[in-house]
CSV table of C-alpha atoms and ligand atoms in Angstrom, one decimal:
chain,number,residue,atom,x,y,z
A,1,MET,CA,20.9,-9.9,19.8
A,2,PRO,CA,23.2,-7.5,17.9
A,3,ASN,CA,20.6,-7.5,14.8
A,4,GLU,CA,17.6,-6.7,17.0
A,5,ASN,CA,16.5,-3.0,16.6
A,6,GLN,CA,14.6,-0.9,19.0
A,7,ASN,CA,11.2,-2.5,18.4
A,8,GLY,CA,12.4,-5.8,18.8
A,9,ARG,CA,12.5,-6.7,15.2
A,10,LYS,CA,15.1,-9.1,13.6
A,11,VAL,CA,17.2,-7.2,11.5
A,12,LEU,CA,18.5,-9.5,8.4
A,13,LEU,CA,19.7,-6.4,6.2
A,14,ASP,CA,20.7,-2.8,7.4
A,15,ILE,CA,21.3,-0.2,4.7
A,16,LYS,CA,22.6,3.0,5.6
A,17,GLY,CA,23.1,6.3,3.4
A,18,VAL,CA,23.4,4.1,0.5
A,19,LYS,CA,23.9,5.7,-2.9
A,20,GLN,CA,24.5,4.6,-6.1
A,21,TYR,CA,26.0,7.0,-9.0
A,22,PHE,CA,26.8,6.2,-12.3
A,23,PRO,CA,29.4,8.4,-14.1
A,24,VAL,CA,27.9,9.9,-17.6
A,25,LYS,CA,30.0,9.9,-20.5
A,26,LYS,CA,31.9,13.3,-21.1
A,27,THR,CA,31.5,15.0,-24.4
A,28,LYS,CA,33.1,17.6,-26.2
A,29,PHE,CA,30.5,20.1,-25.2
A,30,ARG,CA,30.2,18.9,-21.5
A,31,GLU,CA,33.5,18.4,-20.2
A,32,LYS,CA,32.6,18.3,-16.5
A,33,GLN,CA,31.8,15.0,-14.8
A,34,ARG,CA,28.2,14.4,-14.3
A,35,TYR,CA,26.5,11.0,-12.7
A,36,VAL,CA,23.3,9.8,-12.9
A,37,ARG,CA,22.0,9.4,-9.4
A,38,ALA,CA,19.8,6.0,-9.3
A,39,ASN,CA,20.2,5.9,-5.5
A,40,ASP,CA,20.6,9.1,-3.6
A,41,GLY,CA,20.9,8.4,0.1
A,42,ILE,CA,18.8,5.4,1.2
A,43,ASP,CA,18.5,4.3,4.6
A,44,LEU,CA,16.3,0.9,5.3
A,45,GLU,CA,16.1,-2.0,7.6
A,46,ILE,CA,14.9,-5.2,6.0
A,47,TYR,CA,13.4,-7.6,8.7
A,48,GLU,CA,13.9,-11.3,8.8
A,49,GLY,CA,11.0,-13.1,7.4
A,50,GLU,CA,9.4,-10.1,5.9
A,51,THR,CA,8.2,-9.6,2.2
A,52,LEU,CA,9.4,-6.1,1.6
A,53,GLY,CA,7.2,-4.5,-1.4
A,54,LEU,CA,9.3,-1.7,-3.4
A,55,VAL,CA,7.4,0.4,-5.6
A,56,GLY,CA,7.9,3.5,-7.9
A,57,GLU,CA,7.7,4.3,-11.6
A,58,SER,CA,10.2,2.9,-13.9
A,59,GLY,CA,13.5,4.5,-13.9
A,60,CYS,CA,13.1,5.7,-10.2
A,61,GLY,CA,16.0,3.3,-9.6
A,62,LYS,CA,14.5,0.5,-7.5
A,63,SER,CA,16.2,-2.3,-9.6
A,64,THR,CA,19.4,-0.8,-9.1
A,65,PHE,CA,19.0,-0.6,-5.2
A,66,GLY,CA,18.2,-4.4,-5.4
A,67,ARG,CA,21.3,-5.1,-7.1
A,68,THR,CA,23.4,-2.7,-5.3
A,69,ILE,CA,22.1,-4.6,-2.1
A,70,LEU,CA,23.2,-7.9,-3.6
A,71,GLN,CA,26.6,-5.8,-4.5
A,72,LEU,CA,25.9,-6.5,-8.1
A,73,TYR,CA,27.1,-3.2,-8.4
A,74,PRO,CA,29.3,-1.8,-5.4
A,75,GLN,CA,27.7,1.2,-3.8
A,76,THR,CA,29.5,4.6,-4.4
A,77,HIS,CA,28.6,5.5,-0.7
A,78,GLY,CA,27.1,4.3,2.6
A,79,ASP,CA,27.0,0.7,4.0
A,80,ILE,CA,25.0,-2.5,3.6
A,81,ILE,CA,25.2,-5.0,6.6
A,82,TYR,CA,24.2,-8.3,6.3
A,83,TYR,CA,23.3,-10.3,9.6
A,84,LYS,CA,24.2,-14.0,9.0
A,85,ASP,CA,23.0,-16.1,11.7
A,86,GLY,CA,23.0,-12.8,14.0
A,87,LYS,CA,26.4,-11.7,13.0
A,88,PRO,CA,27.4,-8.5,11.1
A,89,ILE,CA,29.2,-8.7,7.8
A,90,ASP,CA,29.8,-5.4,6.0
A,91,LEU,CA,29.1,-6.2,2.2
A,92,LYS,CA,31.5,-3.6,1.0
A,93,LYS,CA,34.3,-4.9,2.6
A,94,GLN,CA,33.9,-8.5,1.3
A,95,SER,CA,36.6,-10.0,-1.4
A,96,ALA,CA,35.2,-11.0,-4.8
A,97,GLU,CA,35.7,-14.9,-3.7
A,98,GLU,CA,33.7,-14.0,-0.1
A,99,MET,CA,31.1,-12.3,-2.0
A,100,ARG,CA,30.9,-15.4,-4.4
A,101,VAL,CA,30.0,-17.7,-1.0
A,102,LEU,CA,27.8,-15.4,0.1
A,103,ARG,CA,25.6,-15.1,-3.1
A,104,LYS,CA,24.3,-18.4,-2.0
A,105,ASP,CA,22.5,-16.5,0.6
A,106,LEU,CA,21.6,-13.5,-1.4
A,107,GLN,CA,19.7,-14.2,-4.4
A,108,LEU,CA,18.1,-12.6,-7.5
A,109,ILE,CA,14.8,-13.4,-9.6
A,110,PHE,CA,14.6,-11.7,-12.6
A,111,GLN,CA,11.7,-10.1,-14.7
A,112,ASP,CA,12.4,-12.4,-17.7
A,113,PRO,CA,13.9,-15.6,-16.7
A,114,TYR,CA,14.3,-16.7,-20.5
A,115,SER,CA,17.2,-14.3,-21.2
A,116,SER,CA,18.8,-15.4,-17.9
A,117,LEU,CA,18.2,-19.1,-18.4
A,118,ASN,CA,21.0,-20.8,-20.8
A,119,PRO,CA,19.2,-22.3,-24.1
A,120,ARG,CA,21.5,-25.2,-24.2
A,121,MET,CA,21.1,-26.4,-21.0
A,122,THR,CA,18.2,-28.8,-19.4
A,123,VAL,CA,16.0,-27.7,-16.6
A,124,GLY,CA,18.2,-30.3,-14.5
A,125,GLN,CA,21.2,-28.6,-15.5
A,126,ILE,CA,20.2,-25.1,-14.8
A,127,ILE,CA,19.2,-25.9,-11.3
A,128,GLY,CA,22.1,-28.2,-10.5
A,129,GLU,CA,24.7,-25.7,-11.5
A,130,GLY,CA,24.4,-23.7,-8.6
A,131,LEU,CA,24.4,-26.6,-6.5
A,132,THR,CA,27.7,-28.0,-7.6
A,133,SER,CA,29.1,-24.6,-7.8
A,134,HIS,CA,28.3,-23.7,-4.3
A,135,GLY,CA,29.5,-27.1,-3.1
A,136,ILE,CA,26.1,-28.3,-1.7
A,137,PHE,CA,26.7,-31.4,-3.8
A,138,LYS,CA,29.4,-32.9,-5.8
A,139,LYS,CA,29.0,-33.2,-9.9
A,140,GLY,CA,27.8,-36.8,-10.4
A,141,ASP,CA,26.2,-37.3,-6.7
A,142,PRO,CA,22.9,-39.3,-7.4
A,143,ALA,CA,21.7,-37.5,-4.3
A,144,MET,CA,21.3,-34.3,-6.4
A,145,LYS,CA,18.9,-35.6,-8.6
A,146,GLU,CA,16.7,-36.4,-6.0
A,147,TYR,CA,17.5,-33.0,-4.4
A,148,ILE,CA,16.3,-31.3,-7.8
A,149,PHE,CA,13.3,-33.3,-8.0
A,150,GLN,CA,11.8,-32.3,-4.5
A,151,ILE,CA,12.7,-28.5,-5.4
A,152,MET,CA,11.0,-28.9,-8.7
A,153,GLU,CA,7.8,-30.0,-7.0
A,154,GLU,CA,7.9,-27.6,-4.4
A,155,CYS,CA,8.0,-25.0,-7.3
A,156,GLY,CA,5.3,-26.6,-9.3
A,157,LEU,CA,7.4,-28.3,-11.8
A,158,ALA,CA,6.7,-31.7,-13.0
A,159,THR,CA,9.8,-34.0,-12.5
A,160,TYR,CA,9.4,-35.4,-16.1
A,161,MET,CA,10.5,-32.0,-17.3
A,162,PHE,CA,14.0,-32.4,-15.9
A,163,ASN,CA,15.5,-33.0,-19.4
A,164,ARG,CA,13.8,-30.4,-21.0
A,165,TYR,CA,15.1,-27.0,-22.3
A,166,PRO,CA,13.9,-23.9,-21.6
A,167,HIS,CA,12.3,-22.8,-24.9
A,168,GLN,CA,9.9,-25.9,-24.5
A,169,PHE,CA,8.3,-23.9,-21.4
A,170,SER,CA,5.7,-21.3,-21.1
A,171,GLY,CA,6.4,-18.1,-19.6
A,172,GLY,CA,4.9,-18.9,-15.9
A,173,GLN,CA,7.0,-22.4,-16.2
A,174,ARG,CA,10.2,-20.6,-16.8
A,175,GLN,CA,9.7,-18.3,-14.3
A,176,ARG,CA,8.9,-21.3,-12.1
A,177,ILE,CA,12.5,-22.8,-13.5
A,178,GLY,CA,14.2,-19.5,-12.1
A,179,ILE,CA,12.5,-19.6,-8.9
A,180,ALA,CA,13.7,-23.1,-8.6
A,181,ARG,CA,17.2,-22.2,-9.4
A,182,SER,CA,17.4,-19.5,-6.8
A,183,LEU,CA,15.6,-21.1,-4.0
A,184,ALA,CA,17.4,-24.8,-4.4
A,185,LEU,CA,20.3,-22.8,-2.9
A,186,ARG,CA,18.3,-22.4,0.0
A,187,PRO,CA,19.0,-18.5,0.3
A,188,LYS,CA,18.3,-16.3,3.1
A,189,PHE,CA,17.2,-13.0,1.2
A,190,VAL,CA,16.0,-13.0,-2.3
A,191,VAL,CA,15.2,-10.1,-4.5
A,192,CYS,CA,12.2,-10.7,-7.0
A,193,ASP,CA,12.9,-7.9,-9.3
A,194,GLU,CA,9.5,-7.2,-11.6
A,195,ALA,CA,9.2,-11.0,-11.1
A,196,VAL,CA,5.6,-11.3,-12.2
A,197,SER,CA,5.5,-8.3,-14.6
A,198,ALA,CA,5.9,-10.3,-17.5
A,199,LEU,CA,3.1,-12.7,-16.9
A,200,ASP,CA,-0.7,-12.8,-17.6
A,201,VAL,CA,-2.7,-11.7,-14.5
A,202,SER,CA,-3.8,-15.3,-13.8
A,203,ILE,CA,-0.3,-16.5,-13.8
A,204,GLN,CA,0.7,-13.7,-11.8
A,205,SER,CA,-1.4,-14.6,-8.9
A,206,GLN,CA,-0.1,-18.4,-9.2
A,207,ILE,CA,3.6,-17.3,-9.0
A,208,LEU,CA,2.8,-14.9,-6.2
A,209,ASN,CA,1.1,-17.6,-4.3
A,210,LEU,CA,4.0,-19.9,-4.8
A,211,LEU,CA,6.5,-17.2,-3.8
A,212,SER,CA,4.4,-16.7,-0.8
A,213,ASP,CA,4.4,-20.5,0.0
A,214,LEU,CA,7.9,-21.0,-0.1
A,215,ARG,CA,8.3,-18.0,2.2
A,216,GLU,CA,6.4,-19.5,4.9
A,217,LYS,CA,8.3,-22.9,4.5
A,218,ALA,CA,11.8,-21.8,4.0
A,219,GLY,CA,11.5,-18.5,6.3
A,220,LEU,CA,12.4,-16.4,3.2
A,221,THR,CA,13.1,-12.7,3.5
A,222,TYR,CA,12.0,-10.9,0.0
A,223,LEU,CA,12.4,-7.7,-1.5
A,224,PHE,CA,9.8,-7.2,-3.9
A,225,ILE,CA,10.3,-4.8,-6.7
A,226,THR,CA,7.8,-3.7,-8.8
A,227,HIS,CA,6.2,-0.8,-10.7
A,228,ASP,CA,2.7,-1.8,-9.9
A,229,LEU,CA,1.4,-1.4,-6.6
A,230,SER,CA,-1.6,-3.9,-6.9
A,231,VAL,CA,1.0,-6.8,-7.1
A,232,VAL,CA,2.4,-5.9,-4.0
A,233,LYS,CA,-0.9,-5.1,-2.0
A,234,TYR,CA,-1.3,-8.5,-1.1
A,235,ILE,CA,2.3,-10.4,-0.4
A,236,SER,CA,3.8,-7.5,1.5
A,237,ASP,CA,4.3,-6.8,5.0
A,238,ARG,CA,5.7,-3.2,4.6
A,239,ILE,CA,5.8,-1.5,1.2
A,240,GLY,CA,8.3,1.4,0.4
A,241,VAL,CA,7.6,3.8,-2.2
A,242,MET,CA,10.9,5.2,-4.1
A,243,TYR,CA,10.9,8.3,-6.5
A,244,LEU,CA,13.7,9.7,-8.4
A,245,GLY,CA,16.5,7.7,-6.4
A,246,ASN,CA,15.1,8.3,-2.7
A,247,MET,CA,12.4,6.4,-0.6
A,248,VAL,CA,9.9,8.8,-0.1
A,249,GLU,CA,7.3,6.6,2.4
A,250,LEU,CA,7.6,3.3,4.0
A,251,ALA,CA,4.9,1.9,5.9
A,252,PRO,CA,3.2,-1.7,7.2
A,253,ALA,CA,1.2,-2.4,4.1
A,254,GLU,CA,-2.2,-2.0,5.7
A,255,GLU,CA,-1.2,1.6,6.7
A,256,LEU,CA,0.1,2.7,3.6
A,257,PHE,CA,-3.0,2.4,2.2
A,258,ALA,CA,-5.3,3.4,5.0
A,259,ASN,CA,-3.2,6.2,6.0
A,260,THR,CA,-1.1,7.3,2.9
A,261,LEU,CA,0.4,10.5,3.6
A,262,HIS,CA,2.9,11.3,0.6
A,263,PRO,CA,1.3,12.9,-2.4
A,264,TYR,CA,3.5,10.8,-4.8
A,265,THR,CA,1.8,7.6,-2.9
A,266,GLU,CA,-1.7,8.8,-3.1
A,267,ALA,CA,-1.2,9.4,-6.9
A,268,LEU,CA,0.1,5.6,-7.3
A,269,LEU,CA,-2.7,4.1,-5.2
A,270,SER,CA,-5.4,6.3,-7.2
A,271,ALA,CA,-4.2,4.5,-10.3
A,272,ILE,CA,-4.7,1.1,-9.0
A,273,PRO,CA,-8.2,-0.2,-10.9
A,274,THR,CA,-10.9,0.2,-8.4
A,275,THR,CA,-13.8,-1.8,-6.6
A,276,GLU,CA,-17.0,-0.9,-5.9
A,277,GLU,CA,-15.9,-0.3,-2.3
A,278,ASP,CA,-13.5,2.8,-3.0
A,279,SER,CA,-14.9,3.3,-6.6
A,280,GLY,CA,-15.7,7.4,-5.2
A,281,ARG,CA,-11.8,7.5,-5.0
A,282,GLU,CA,-9.9,10.3,-7.4
A,283,ARG,CA,-7.8,9.3,-10.0
A,284,ILE,CA,-4.9,11.7,-9.7
A,285,LEU,CA,-2.8,12.2,-13.1
A,286,LEU,CA,0.9,12.5,-12.6
A,287,GLU,CA,1.7,15.0,-15.4
A,288,GLY,CA,4.9,14.9,-17.2
A,289,ASP,CA,7.8,12.3,-17.3
A,290,ILE,CA,9.9,11.6,-14.4
A,291,PRO,CA,12.8,14.2,-14.2
A,292,SER,CA,16.4,13.4,-15.3
A,293,PRO,CA,18.2,11.6,-12.4
A,294,VAL,CA,21.5,13.4,-13.9
A,295,ASN,CA,20.3,16.8,-13.0
A,296,PRO,CA,17.1,16.1,-10.5
A,297,PRO,CA,15.1,19.3,-9.2
A,298,SER,CA,16.1,21.2,-6.1
A,299,GLY,CA,14.1,20.9,-2.7
A,300,CYS,CA,11.7,17.8,-2.7
A,301,LYS,CA,12.6,16.1,-6.1
A,302,PHE,CA,8.7,15.4,-6.8
A,303,HIS,CA,7.8,19.3,-6.7
A,304,THR,CA,7.7,19.2,-10.4
A,305,ARG,CA,5.0,17.1,-10.4
A,306,CYS,CA,3.2,17.4,-7.0
A,307,ARG,CA,-0.3,18.9,-6.8
A,308,TYR,CA,0.5,20.3,-3.2
A,309,CYS,CA,3.8,22.1,-3.9
A,310,GLN,CA,4.5,25.1,-2.1
A,311,GLU,CA,7.4,27.4,-2.0
A,312,LYS,CA,9.3,25.5,0.6
A,313,CYS,CA,9.1,22.3,-1.3
A,314,LYS,CA,11.4,23.7,-4.2
A,315,GLN,CA,14.1,25.1,-1.9
A,316,GLU,CA,14.2,22.4,1.1
A,317,VAL,CA,14.8,18.8,0.8
A,318,PRO,CA,12.3,17.2,3.1
A,319,GLU,CA,13.8,15.0,5.9
A,320,TRP,CA,13.2,11.6,6.1
A,321,HIS,CA,11.6,10.7,9.3
A,322,ASP,CA,9.6,8.1,11.4
A,323,VAL,CA,6.0,9.6,11.9
A,324,GLY,CA,5.2,6.8,14.6
A,325,GLY,CA,4.2,3.0,14.3
A,326,GLY,CA,6.9,2.3,11.9
A,327,HIS,CA,5.4,4.6,8.9
A,328,TYR,CA,8.4,6.7,7.5
A,329,LEU,CA,8.1,9.7,5.2
A,330,ALA,CA,9.8,12.6,3.5
A,331,CYS,CA,7.4,15.5,2.7
A,332,HIS,CA,6.9,18.8,4.2
A,333,PHE,CA,3.1,18.8,3.9
A,334,PRO,CA,2.2,15.4,4.6
A,335,LEU,CA,-1.8,14.4,3.6
A,336,ASP,CA,-2.9,14.0,7.0
A,337,LYS,CA,-2.1,17.6,7.9
A,338,LYS,CA,-4.1,19.1,4.7
A,339,LYS,CA,-7.0,16.8,5.4
A,340,GLY,CA,-6.9,17.5,9.1
B,1,SF4,FE1,4.9,17.8,-2.5
B,1,SF4,FE2,6.0,19.6,-1.0
B,1,SF4,FE3,5.4,17.0,-0.1
B,1,SF4,FE4,7.4,17.3,-1.9
B,1,SF4,S1,7.7,18.3,-0.2
B,1,SF4,S2,5.6,15.9,-1.9
B,1,SF4,S3,6.5,19.0,-3.2
B,1,SF4,S4,3.9,18.5,-0.6
């Protein structure tokens, strides 16, 4: 199979050296063109059927990365290969029309569904819009209503809500409408961008359970973006940690928690509210704000906030490498070496 990697995993998206730079407006005083380096060279394989959690503080470039994969922003550099039924498609080379067709497979669920739901459309119209624009049903086809009912039920929405408008729903229900709208297209890959961040904790777990169930049923692949590690802890197969436009650690979820190697991951983990079993864990406070992505620190970008920083860290960029067992890292002085 062309999309099988050396570990026998089927790759759905192969992301190579992706950079996303946005130009900063020039001023009278600063005429040199500068760039916001939102993504600064990311390599990542996303496997078929997995939930990949992506965490980092706000401003680290994770949402931009999700949108770049979906080609909502064409990348500045690098390649994103989507394997559709095992056949490679270079997303960068697709025309606008080819991309419009592919968008059925590659969907996005937003943090705030309310702002993305047309207030003048009913739930039935919102879910039906994509179905007709992608030619899954013809306008007026009576079978479409049956299909929308089925999707609404799958997403925990009662069918009598079909003719209601977004403002008549709670936050959790609106998120279900957003999910139903995306999943009605039977996508292959869904970016969930802070999809539960605006919801109460009890509603969060309902939506997370719903997303997990739908993944099982439809064989979906998720990229689950959040600033909150505790959200992705239970639903992710693997978790990637981003800092200032780069991936700094990536590992199977259990491995990341049991064998944390990067000082930034350690700090994020220490901020998760503790339970009795790990109440002895030290809380590491990250000092200072995330530096500017226009003028990032030299060497390891985390060195200005890392409590293990040494001279080498200020000079040399740590290489992204596999430390074994699917655990990837970019750090000169991983935590296991310090402890060992
Ligand atoms: Fe900290 Fe150095 Fe590792 Fe960067 S390379 S995370 S500064 S120890």
